[in-house]
Coordinates of C-alpha atoms (C1' of nucleotides) in Angstrom, one line a residue:
Chain A
M14 CA 2.8 -29.8 -4.1
R15 CA 5.1 -29.8 -1.1
N16 CA 4.8 -27.4 1.8
G17 CA 5.6 -23.9 0.4
A18 CA 7.6 -22.5 3.2
P19 CA 11.1 -24.0 2.4
K20 CA 10.6 -23.1 -1.2
S21 CA 9.8 -19.5 -0.3
A22 CA 12.8 -19.4 2.0
L23 CA 15.1 -20.7 -0.8
F24 CA 13.9 -18.1 -3.2
D25 CA 14.2 -15.4 -0.5
A26 CA 17.8 -16.4 0.0
H27 CA 18.5 -16.1 -3.7
A28 CA 16.7 -12.8 -3.8
S29 CA 18.8 -11.4 -1.0
V30 CA 21.7 -11.4 -3.3
A31 CA 19.8 -9.4 -5.9
Q32 CA 18.5 -7.1 -3.3
A33 CA 22.0 -6.3 -2.1
L34 CA 22.6 -4.9 -5.6
G35 CA 19.3 -3.2 -5.6
S36 CA 20.5 0.1 -4.3
G37 CA 22.3 2.6 -6.6
R38 CA 24.9 3.3 -3.9
R39 CA 25.7 -0.4 -3.4
A40 CA 25.8 -1.0 -7.2
E41 CA 28.3 1.9 -7.3
I42 CA 30.4 0.2 -4.7
V43 CA 30.4 -3.1 -6.5
D44 CA 31.4 -1.4 -9.7
L45 CA 34.3 0.3 -7.9
L46 CA 35.4 -2.9 -6.2
A47 CA 35.5 -4.6 -9.5
Q48 CA 38.6 -2.5 -10.2
A49 CA 40.5 -3.1 -6.9
E50 CA 40.0 -3.5 -3.2
R51 CA 39.6 -0.2 -1.3
S52 CA 39.2 1.1 2.2
V53 CA 35.9 2.3 3.6
E54 CA 37.0 5.9 3.5
E55 CA 38.1 5.7 -0.1
I56 CA 34.8 4.1 -1.1
A57 CA 32.8 6.7 0.8
T58 CA 34.6 9.5 -1.1
E59 CA 34.1 7.9 -4.4
I60 CA 30.4 7.4 -3.9
S61 CA 29.9 10.8 -2.2
Q62 CA 28.4 9.4 1.0
S63 CA 29.2 9.6 4.6
V64 CA 31.6 7.0 6.0
A65 CA 28.9 5.7 8.4
N66 CA 26.4 5.2 5.6
T67 CA 29.1 3.6 3.4
S68 CA 30.0 1.2 6.2
Q69 CA 26.5 0.1 6.5
H70 CA 26.1 -0.4 2.8
L71 CA 29.3 -2.5 2.9
Q72 CA 27.9 -4.6 5.6
V73 CA 24.7 -5.2 3.7
L74 CA 26.9 -6.4 0.8
A75 CA 29.0 -8.5 3.1
R76 CA 25.9 -10.1 4.6
A77 CA 24.7 -11.0 1.1
G78 CA 28.0 -12.6 0.4
L79 CA 29.0 -10.2 -2.3
V80 CA 32.1 -8.7 -0.6
R81 CA 34.7 -9.7 1.9
S82 CA 36.9 -7.5 4.1
R83 CA 40.4 -7.6 5.6
R84 CA 41.8 -5.4 8.2
D85 CA 45.2 -3.7 7.7
G86 CA 46.1 -1.5 10.6
T87 CA 43.3 0.9 11.3
R88 CA 41.9 0.5 7.9
V89 CA 39.5 -2.2 6.6
Y90 CA 39.7 -3.1 3.0
Y91 CA 36.8 -4.5 1.1
R92 CA 36.9 -6.5 -2.1
L93 CA 34.5 -8.5 -4.2
A94 CA 33.9 -12.0 -2.9
S95 CA 34.8 -13.5 -6.3
D96 CA 34.7 -12.9 -10.0
R97 CA 31.2 -14.3 -10.0
V98 CA 30.1 -11.1 -8.4
A99 CA 31.6 -9.0 -11.1
E100 CA 29.8 -11.3 -13.6
L101 CA 26.6 -10.8 -11.8
W102 CA 27.0 -7.0 -12.0
A103 CA 27.8 -7.3 -15.7
A104 CA 24.6 -9.3 -16.2
V105 CA 22.6 -6.6 -14.4
R106 CA 24.1 -3.9 -16.6
D107 CA 23.5 -6.0 -19.6
V108 CA 19.8 -6.3 -18.9
A109 CA 19.6 -2.6 -17.9
V110 CA 21.1 -1.5 -21.2
R111 CA 18.8 -3.7 -23.2
H112 CA 15.6 -3.3 -21.5
V113 CA 15.6 0.0 -19.5
A114 CA 15.1 2.8 -21.9
E115 CA 16.1 5.3 -19.2
V116 CA 19.6 3.9 -19.0
S117 CA 20.8 5.1 -22.4
V118 CA 19.4 8.6 -21.7
L119 CA 21.1 8.8 -18.4
A120 CA 24.3 7.4 -19.8
D121 CA 24.4 10.1 -22.5
E122 CA 23.7 12.7 -19.8
Y123 CA 26.5 11.4 -17.6
L124 CA 29.1 10.8 -20.3
G125 CA 28.5 14.1 -22.0
D126 CA 29.1 14.8 -25.7
R127 CA 30.2 11.5 -27.3
R128 CA 30.6 12.8 -30.8
G129 CA 34.2 12.0 -31.8
V130 CA 34.6 9.4 -29.0
E131 CA 34.6 6.4 -31.3
P132 CA 34.5 3.1 -29.3
L133 CA 36.8 0.2 -30.1
S134 CA 35.9 -3.4 -29.3
S135 CA 38.0 -5.8 -27.3
E136 CA 38.6 -8.0 -30.3
E137 CA 39.8 -5.1 -32.4
L138 CA 42.1 -3.9 -29.7
S139 CA 43.4 -7.4 -29.2
E140 CA 44.4 -7.7 -32.8
R141 CA 45.9 -4.3 -33.0
L142 CA 48.0 -4.8 -29.8
A143 CA 49.3 -8.0 -31.4
R144 CA 50.3 -6.0 -34.5
G145 CA 51.8 -3.3 -32.2
D146 CA 50.1 -0.4 -34.0
V147 CA 48.4 1.3 -31.1
V148 CA 49.5 3.1 -27.9
L149 CA 47.3 1.9 -25.0
L150 CA 46.7 4.2 -22.1
D151 CA 45.1 3.2 -18.8
V152 CA 43.6 6.4 -17.6
R153 CA 42.4 5.2 -14.2
P154 CA 43.9 6.4 -10.9
E155 CA 47.3 4.7 -10.5
P156 CA 46.4 2.3 -7.6
E157 CA 43.9 0.6 -9.8
F158 CA 46.5 0.3 -12.6
L159 CA 48.8 -1.4 -10.0
A160 CA 46.1 -3.8 -9.0
G161 CA 45.9 -5.0 -12.6
H162 CA 45.8 -3.7 -16.1
I163 CA 45.6 -4.7 -19.8
A164 CA 48.9 -6.2 -20.9
G165 CA 50.9 -3.5 -22.7
A166 CA 49.1 -0.5 -21.2
R167 CA 50.8 2.5 -19.8
S168 CA 49.4 4.2 -16.6
T169 CA 48.3 7.7 -17.4
P170 CA 45.9 9.1 -14.9
L171 CA 43.9 12.0 -16.3
E172 CA 46.0 14.5 -14.3
A173 CA 49.2 13.2 -15.9
L174 CA 47.7 13.1 -19.4
D175 CA 47.9 16.7 -20.1
E176 CA 51.6 16.7 -19.7
L177 CA 52.1 13.4 -21.5
A178 CA 50.0 14.5 -24.5
G179 CA 52.9 16.3 -26.2
K180 CA 55.1 13.3 -26.1
L181 CA 52.7 10.9 -27.8
P182 CA 53.2 10.0 -31.4
K183 CA 50.9 11.8 -33.9
S184 CA 51.1 8.9 -36.4
R185 CA 49.9 6.0 -34.3
E186 CA 46.4 5.7 -32.9
I187 CA 46.0 6.0 -29.2
V188 CA 43.5 4.0 -27.3
A189 CA 42.3 4.9 -23.8
Y190 CA 40.4 2.7 -21.4
C191 CA 39.3 2.9 -17.8
R192 CA 36.8 1.2 -15.4
G193 CA 34.0 0.1 -17.7
P194 CA 31.7 1.2 -20.4
Y195 CA 30.2 4.0 -18.3
C196 CA 33.5 5.3 -17.0
V197 CA 34.1 8.9 -18.0
Y198 CA 37.8 9.0 -17.7
A199 CA 38.4 7.4 -21.1
D200 CA 35.9 9.7 -22.8
D201 CA 37.6 12.7 -21.2
A202 CA 41.0 11.4 -22.2
V203 CA 39.9 10.9 -25.8
R204 CA 38.5 14.4 -26.0
L205 CA 41.6 15.9 -24.6
L206 CA 43.9 14.0 -27.0
R207 CA 41.7 14.8 -30.0
A208 CA 41.7 18.5 -29.0
R209 CA 45.5 18.2 -29.3
G210 CA 45.3 16.8 -32.8
L211 CA 46.0 13.2 -31.9
K212 CA 44.2 10.2 -33.2
A213 CA 42.4 8.8 -30.1
R214 CA 39.6 6.3 -29.5
R215 CA 38.3 4.6 -26.4
L216 CA 37.9 0.9 -25.6
D217 CA 34.2 0.2 -25.3
V218 CA 34.6 -1.8 -22.1
G219 CA 36.9 -1.5 -19.1
Y220 CA 39.6 -3.5 -17.4
P221 CA 37.3 -5.9 -15.4
E222 CA 35.5 -6.9 -18.6
W223 CA 38.8 -7.4 -20.5
R224 CA 40.1 -9.6 -17.7
R225 CA 37.0 -11.7 -17.4
A226 CA 37.0 -12.3 -21.1
G227 CA 40.4 -14.1 -20.6
L228 CA 42.4 -11.5 -22.5
P229 CA 46.0 -10.8 -21.4
V230 CA 46.6 -8.7 -18.3
E231 CA 49.5 -7.7 -16.2
I232 CA 49.6 -7.3 -12.4
A233 CA 52.3 -5.2 -10.8
S234 CA 54.2 -7.4 -8.3
Chain B
M24 CA 35.0 15.2 -10.6
R25 CA 31.8 15.8 -12.5
N26 CA 28.6 16.6 -10.7
G27 CA 27.5 13.4 -9.0
A28 CA 23.8 13.6 -9.7
P29 CA 23.7 12.0 -13.2
K30 CA 26.2 9.4 -12.0
S31 CA 23.9 8.5 -9.1
A32 CA 20.9 8.4 -11.4
L33 CA 22.7 6.0 -13.8
F34 CA 23.6 3.6 -11.0
D35 CA 20.1 3.9 -9.6
A36 CA 18.7 2.9 -13.0
H37 CA 20.9 -0.1 -13.1
A38 CA 20.1 -1.0 -9.5
S39 CA 16.4 -0.9 -10.3
V40 CA 16.9 -4.0 -12.4
A41 CA 18.5 -5.8 -9.5
Q42 CA 15.9 -4.6 -7.1
A43 CA 13.2 -6.1 -9.2
L44 CA 14.8 -9.4 -8.6
G45 CA 15.3 -8.6 -5.0
S46 CA 12.1 -10.1 -3.7
G47 CA 11.7 -13.9 -3.2
R48 CA 8.3 -13.9 -4.9
R49 CA 9.5 -12.0 -8.0
A50 CA 12.6 -14.3 -8.2
E51 CA 10.2 -17.2 -8.2
I52 CA 8.2 -15.6 -11.0
V53 CA 11.3 -15.1 -13.1
D54 CA 12.3 -18.7 -12.5
L55 CA 8.9 -19.8 -13.6
L56 CA 8.8 -17.7 -16.7
A57 CA 12.2 -19.0 -17.7
Q58 CA 10.3 -22.2 -18.6
A59 CA 7.4 -20.8 -20.5
E60 CA 5.1 -17.8 -20.6
R61 CA 2.1 -18.0 -18.3
S62 CA -1.1 -16.1 -17.4
V63 CA -1.3 -14.1 -14.2
E64 CA -3.6 -16.6 -12.6
E65 CA -1.3 -19.5 -13.3
I66 CA 1.6 -17.6 -11.9
A67 CA -0.3 -16.6 -8.8
T68 CA -1.2 -20.3 -8.2
E69 CA 2.4 -21.4 -8.6
I70 CA 3.8 -18.9 -6.2
S71 CA 0.9 -19.2 -3.7
Q72 CA 0.0 -15.6 -3.7
S73 CA -3.2 -13.7 -4.4
V74 CA -3.9 -12.6 -8.0
A75 CA -3.8 -9.0 -7.0
N76 CA -0.4 -9.3 -5.3
T77 CA 1.0 -11.3 -8.2
S78 CA -0.3 -8.7 -10.7
Q79 CA 1.5 -6.0 -8.8
H80 CA 4.7 -8.0 -8.7
L81 CA 4.5 -8.6 -12.4
Q82 CA 4.1 -4.9 -13.0
V83 CA 7.2 -4.2 -10.9
L84 CA 9.1 -6.7 -13.1
A85 CA 7.6 -5.1 -16.2
R86 CA 8.6 -1.6 -15.1
A87 CA 12.1 -2.8 -14.6
G88 CA 12.1 -4.3 -18.1
L89 CA 12.5 -7.9 -17.0
V90 CA 9.1 -9.2 -18.4
R91 CA 6.7 -8.3 -21.2
S92 CA 3.1 -9.2 -21.5
R93 CA 0.5 -9.9 -24.2
R94 CA -3.2 -10.1 -24.0
D95 CA -5.1 -13.1 -25.3
G96 CA -8.8 -12.8 -24.8
T97 CA -9.4 -12.1 -21.1
R98 CA -6.0 -13.4 -20.1
V99 CA -2.7 -11.6 -20.0
Y100 CA 0.4 -13.7 -20.6
Y101 CA 3.7 -12.7 -19.2
R102 CA 7.1 -13.8 -20.5
L103 CA 10.7 -12.9 -19.9
A104 CA 11.8 -9.9 -21.9
S105 CA 14.8 -11.8 -23.3
D106 CA 17.3 -14.6 -22.6
R107 CA 19.5 -12.0 -20.9
V108 CA 17.0 -12.0 -18.1
A109 CA 17.4 -15.7 -17.6
E110 CA 21.1 -15.3 -17.7
L111 CA 20.9 -12.6 -15.0
W112 CA 18.8 -14.9 -12.9
A113 CA 21.4 -17.7 -13.4
A114 CA 24.1 -15.2 -12.3
V115 CA 22.2 -14.4 -9.2
R116 CA 21.8 -18.1 -8.3
D117 CA 25.4 -18.7 -9.0
V118 CA 26.5 -16.1 -6.6
A119 CA 24.0 -17.2 -4.0
V120 CA 25.1 -20.8 -4.2
R121 CA 28.8 -19.9 -3.8
H122 CA 28.6 -17.2 -1.3
V123 CA 25.4 -17.5 0.8
A124 CA 25.9 -20.4 3.2
E125 CA 22.2 -20.4 3.9
V126 CA 21.3 -21.5 0.4
S127 CA 22.7 -25.0 0.5
V128 CA 21.0 -25.6 3.9
L129 CA 17.7 -24.4 2.5
A130 CA 18.1 -26.3 -0.7
D131 CA 18.7 -29.5 1.2
E132 CA 15.6 -28.8 3.3
Y133 CA 13.5 -28.1 0.2
L134 CA 14.8 -30.9 -2.0
G135 CA 14.6 -33.5 0.7
D136 CA 16.7 -36.6 1.0
R137 CA 19.1 -36.6 -1.9
R138 CA 20.9 -39.8 -1.1
G139 CA 20.7 -41.9 -4.2
V140 CA 19.8 -38.9 -6.4
E141 CA 23.0 -38.8 -8.3
P142 CA 23.3 -35.8 -10.6
L143 CA 24.5 -35.9 -14.2
S144 CA 26.2 -33.0 -15.9
S145 CA 25.0 -31.6 -19.2
E146 CA 28.2 -32.7 -21.0
E147 CA 27.8 -36.3 -19.9
L148 CA 24.1 -36.3 -20.9
S149 CA 25.1 -34.8 -24.2
E150 CA 27.5 -37.6 -24.9
R151 CA 25.2 -40.4 -23.8
L152 CA 22.3 -39.0 -25.8
A153 CA 24.6 -39.1 -28.9
R154 CA 25.4 -42.7 -28.1
G155 CA 21.8 -43.4 -27.5
D156 CA 22.3 -45.3 -24.3
V157 CA 19.9 -43.3 -22.0
V158 CA 16.1 -42.7 -21.8
L159 CA 15.5 -39.0 -21.2
L160 CA 12.3 -38.0 -19.3
D161 CA 11.0 -34.4 -19.1
V162 CA 9.1 -34.5 -15.8
R163 CA 7.7 -30.9 -16.0
P164 CA 4.0 -30.2 -16.5
E165 CA 3.2 -30.8 -20.1
P166 CA 2.6 -27.2 -21.2
E167 CA 6.3 -26.4 -20.3
F168 CA 7.4 -29.4 -22.4
L169 CA 5.4 -28.1 -25.3
A170 CA 7.0 -24.7 -25.0
G171 CA 10.4 -26.3 -25.5
H172 CA 12.4 -29.4 -24.3
I173 CA 15.7 -31.1 -24.6
A174 CA 16.0 -32.9 -28.0
G175 CA 15.1 -36.5 -27.6
A176 CA 13.2 -36.1 -24.3
R177 CA 9.8 -37.7 -23.6
S178 CA 7.2 -35.7 -21.7
T179 CA 6.4 -37.6 -18.5
P180 CA 4.7 -35.3 -15.9
L181 CA 5.0 -36.8 -12.4
E182 CA 1.3 -37.8 -12.4
A183 CA 2.0 -39.9 -15.5
L184 CA 5.3 -41.4 -14.3
D185 CA 3.8 -43.9 -12.0
E186 CA 2.0 -45.6 -14.8
L187 CA 4.9 -45.4 -17.2
A188 CA 7.4 -46.8 -14.8
G189 CA 6.5 -50.4 -15.6
K190 CA 7.1 -49.9 -19.3
L191 CA 10.6 -48.5 -18.9
P192 CA 13.6 -50.7 -19.7
K193 CA 15.5 -52.0 -16.7
S194 CA 18.7 -52.3 -18.6
R195 CA 19.2 -48.7 -19.8
E196 CA 19.8 -45.8 -17.5
I197 CA 17.0 -43.3 -17.1
V198 CA 17.7 -39.6 -16.8
A199 CA 15.1 -37.1 -15.5
Y200 CA 15.2 -33.4 -15.7
C201 CA 12.8 -30.5 -14.9
R202 CA 13.0 -26.8 -14.4
G203 CA 16.3 -26.2 -12.9
P204 CA 18.8 -27.3 -10.3
Y205 CA 16.4 -26.6 -7.5
C206 CA 13.4 -28.1 -9.1
V207 CA 12.0 -31.0 -7.0
Y208 CA 10.2 -32.9 -9.8
A209 CA 13.4 -34.6 -11.1
D210 CA 14.4 -35.6 -7.6
D211 CA 10.9 -37.0 -7.0
A212 CA 11.0 -38.9 -10.3
V213 CA 14.4 -40.4 -9.6
R214 CA 13.3 -41.6 -6.2
L215 CA 10.1 -43.1 -7.6
L216 CA 12.0 -44.9 -10.4
R217 CA 14.7 -46.2 -8.1
A218 CA 12.1 -47.5 -5.7
R219 CA 10.9 -49.6 -8.7
G220 CA 14.3 -51.0 -9.2
L221 CA 15.2 -48.9 -12.2
K222 CA 18.5 -47.2 -12.8
A223 CA 17.7 -43.5 -12.6
R224 CA 19.7 -40.2 -12.2
R225 CA 18.8 -36.6 -12.6
L226 CA 20.3 -33.9 -14.8
D227 CA 22.0 -31.3 -12.6
V228 CA 20.4 -28.4 -14.4
G229 CA 17.1 -27.8 -16.1
Y230 CA 15.8 -27.0 -19.5
P231 CA 16.5 -23.3 -19.5
E232 CA 20.2 -23.9 -18.7
W233 CA 20.5 -26.6 -21.3
R234 CA 19.0 -24.3 -24.0
R235 CA 21.2 -21.3 -23.0
A236 CA 24.2 -23.6 -23.3
G237 CA 23.4 -24.0 -26.9
L238 CA 22.6 -27.7 -26.6
P239 CA 20.0 -29.2 -28.9
V240 CA 16.4 -28.5 -28.1
E241 CA 13.0 -29.2 -29.7
I242 CA 10.0 -27.0 -29.8
A243 CA 6.6 -28.5 -30.5
S244 CA 5.0 -26.6 -33.4
Chain C
dC1 C1' -26.9 -6.1 -23.6
dA2 C1' -26.3 -8.5 -19.2
dT3 C1' -23.2 -11.6 -16.8
dA4 C1' -19.0 -13.9 -15.9
dT5 C1' -14.0 -14.1 -16.0
dG6 C1' -9.3 -12.4 -15.7
dC7 C1' -6.7 -8.8 -14.5
dT8 C1' -5.6 -4.1 -12.7
dC9 C1' -6.1 -0.2 -9.7
dA10 C1' -6.5 2.3 -5.2
dA11 C1' -6.4 2.7 -0.4
dG12 C1' -4.7 1.1 3.9
dT13 C1' -1.5 -1.3 7.3
dT14 C1' 2.7 -3.0 8.8
dA15 C1' 7.5 -3.7 8.1
dT16 C1' 11.8 -2.5 6.1
dC17 C1' 15.3 0.7 4.1
dA18 C1' 18.4 4.8 3.4
dC19 C1' 20.5 8.2 5.5
dT20 C1' 21.8 11.2 9.6
dT21 C1' 23.9 12.0 14.0
dG22 C1' 26.5 10.9 17.9
dA23 C1' 28.8 7.5 20.6
dA24 C1' 31.6 3.3 20.9
dT25 C1' 35.7 0.2 19.2
dA26 C1' 40.0 -1.2 17.2
dC27 C1' 44.3 -0.3 16.1
dT28 C1' 48.5 2.8 15.7
dT29 C1' 51.7 6.2 17.2
dG30 C1' 54.0 9.3 20.3
Chain D
dC29 C1' 49.2 4.4 28.2
dA30 C1' 47.2 8.7 26.2
dA31 C1' 45.7 10.7 21.9
dG32 C1' 44.4 10.2 17.1
dT33 C1' 42.5 7.9 13.1
dA34 C1' 39.5 4.5 10.7
dT35 C1' 35.6 2.0 11.2
dT36 C1' 31.4 0.3 13.3
dC37 C1' 27.3 0.5 16.1
dA38 C1' 22.8 2.4 17.8
dA39 C1' 18.9 5.3 17.7
dG40 C1' 15.9 8.2 15.1
dT41 C1' 13.3 9.9 10.9
dG42 C1' 11.1 10.0 6.5
dA43 C1' 10.3 7.3 2.5
dT44 C1' 9.3 3.0 0.2
dA45 C1' 7.7 -2.0 -0.1
dA46 C1' 4.7 -6.2 0.5
dC47 C1' 0.4 -7.7 1.1
dT48 C1' -4.8 -7.3 1.8
dT49 C1' -9.3 -5.9 0.6
dG50 C1' -12.6 -4.2 -2.4
dA51 C1' -13.8 -1.7 -6.4
dG52 C1' -13.1 -0.9 -11.5
dC53 C1' -12.1 -2.4 -16.6
dA54 C1' -11.6 -5.2 -20.6
dT55 C1' -12.9 -9.1 -23.1
dA56 C1' -15.7 -13.0 -24.0
dT57 C1' -20.2 -15.4 -23.9
dG58 C1' -25.2 -16.4 -23.2

DNA sequence: CATATGCTCAAGTTATCACTTGAATACTTG
DNA sequence: CAAGTATTCAAGTGATAACTTGAGCATATG
């Protein structure tokens, strides 16, 4: 066996990538940035942390190569370094869902009452979009919709949904989607629409997963 | 916005998976277990750590759901919880290779002089195996070969290679593979064979990647 | 049933991490 | 060029992690 030091160093370097994702707050950041780039302050607000702390987390992520930044005026915008990072995060979630019992309990707790929030797979949505027999709503905040959305979706942030609900057809099924499988917006939207007597379901994944699967997307220009 | 506590807890739970991989020694263990299950003592030897420390690392991995164990007599054998874990590890390596500059430097340092160690892709090997115009050598330790190997490969641990080298055909190309892209055995084998005047190359990945790609494998029964 | 083997547990040390607070920079705008 | 905003840096604190050492358990064997 060769001297073990370079081997250790190589594994340490790989592990540094995993370690960067090994904090709940940083995982939350990566999950956010999988939607669209954001400024430090926006990120801090979303993850309920101080700006200073958020900045330090972002620098840990940057040092590990997971995110990059660009400055625009006084703001600094962070984005994922590449789609591979989103794939890594998806792999983490996949293992967590399958092997960490705690996750499903916590997910139920976070997502609330899911009775009546029937999920729809990407394949099924794909087919039904082709047939044109669903109304597809993107219930994320509008900036994320602008950064990219499922082809054929209409931007309907939760705040706007209440008003729009009356204008939606009662005959066609409505499908809502948002950031990912654990995003609450789509669940909330479905509950609101069903309370109004509409046929609504949620997509079981979010925009990043849809895009990575190579399914059709649109980006506002 | 909903109360942030369950959300944090959910991300923390996901992050715990990444954190388990966030130590070089544990990453090394996962990389090893992607080949075959092993006892604690074997793992400790391979990663050059004390048995006690290794046992504790294994328990961290087990708590995060990445590995499972079974007892056989006085020994406890650990294995990956599922193929998803191997995929997660592959995703980590992928991001590290692309975004951590340090990794390629360390890899060169660890693998040594790679001039003349021409890599071969899985696709190419696949085609050439079908045509039958290569000799395929599995240069991992034999227990790993027994736990599973590329269909058509011959077990040739490095210790045995020296003796076998004289019996190999000079006309056909020889392909060596081992544990993964950073495994030194295949490089060592190629150098040894080329020094003997044989045409040798290495597969650019290892057995676990080949298997996960759905390519043909054999498992000794 | 005593001994050996293989693994786990517990305690202790040193280093690293997450977060806070307050100050320092970088850029923009009046 | 002064004042304001967004971000980063630096220092400090309490908690957690990695590794060591030595003891404790479980299973097999004489």
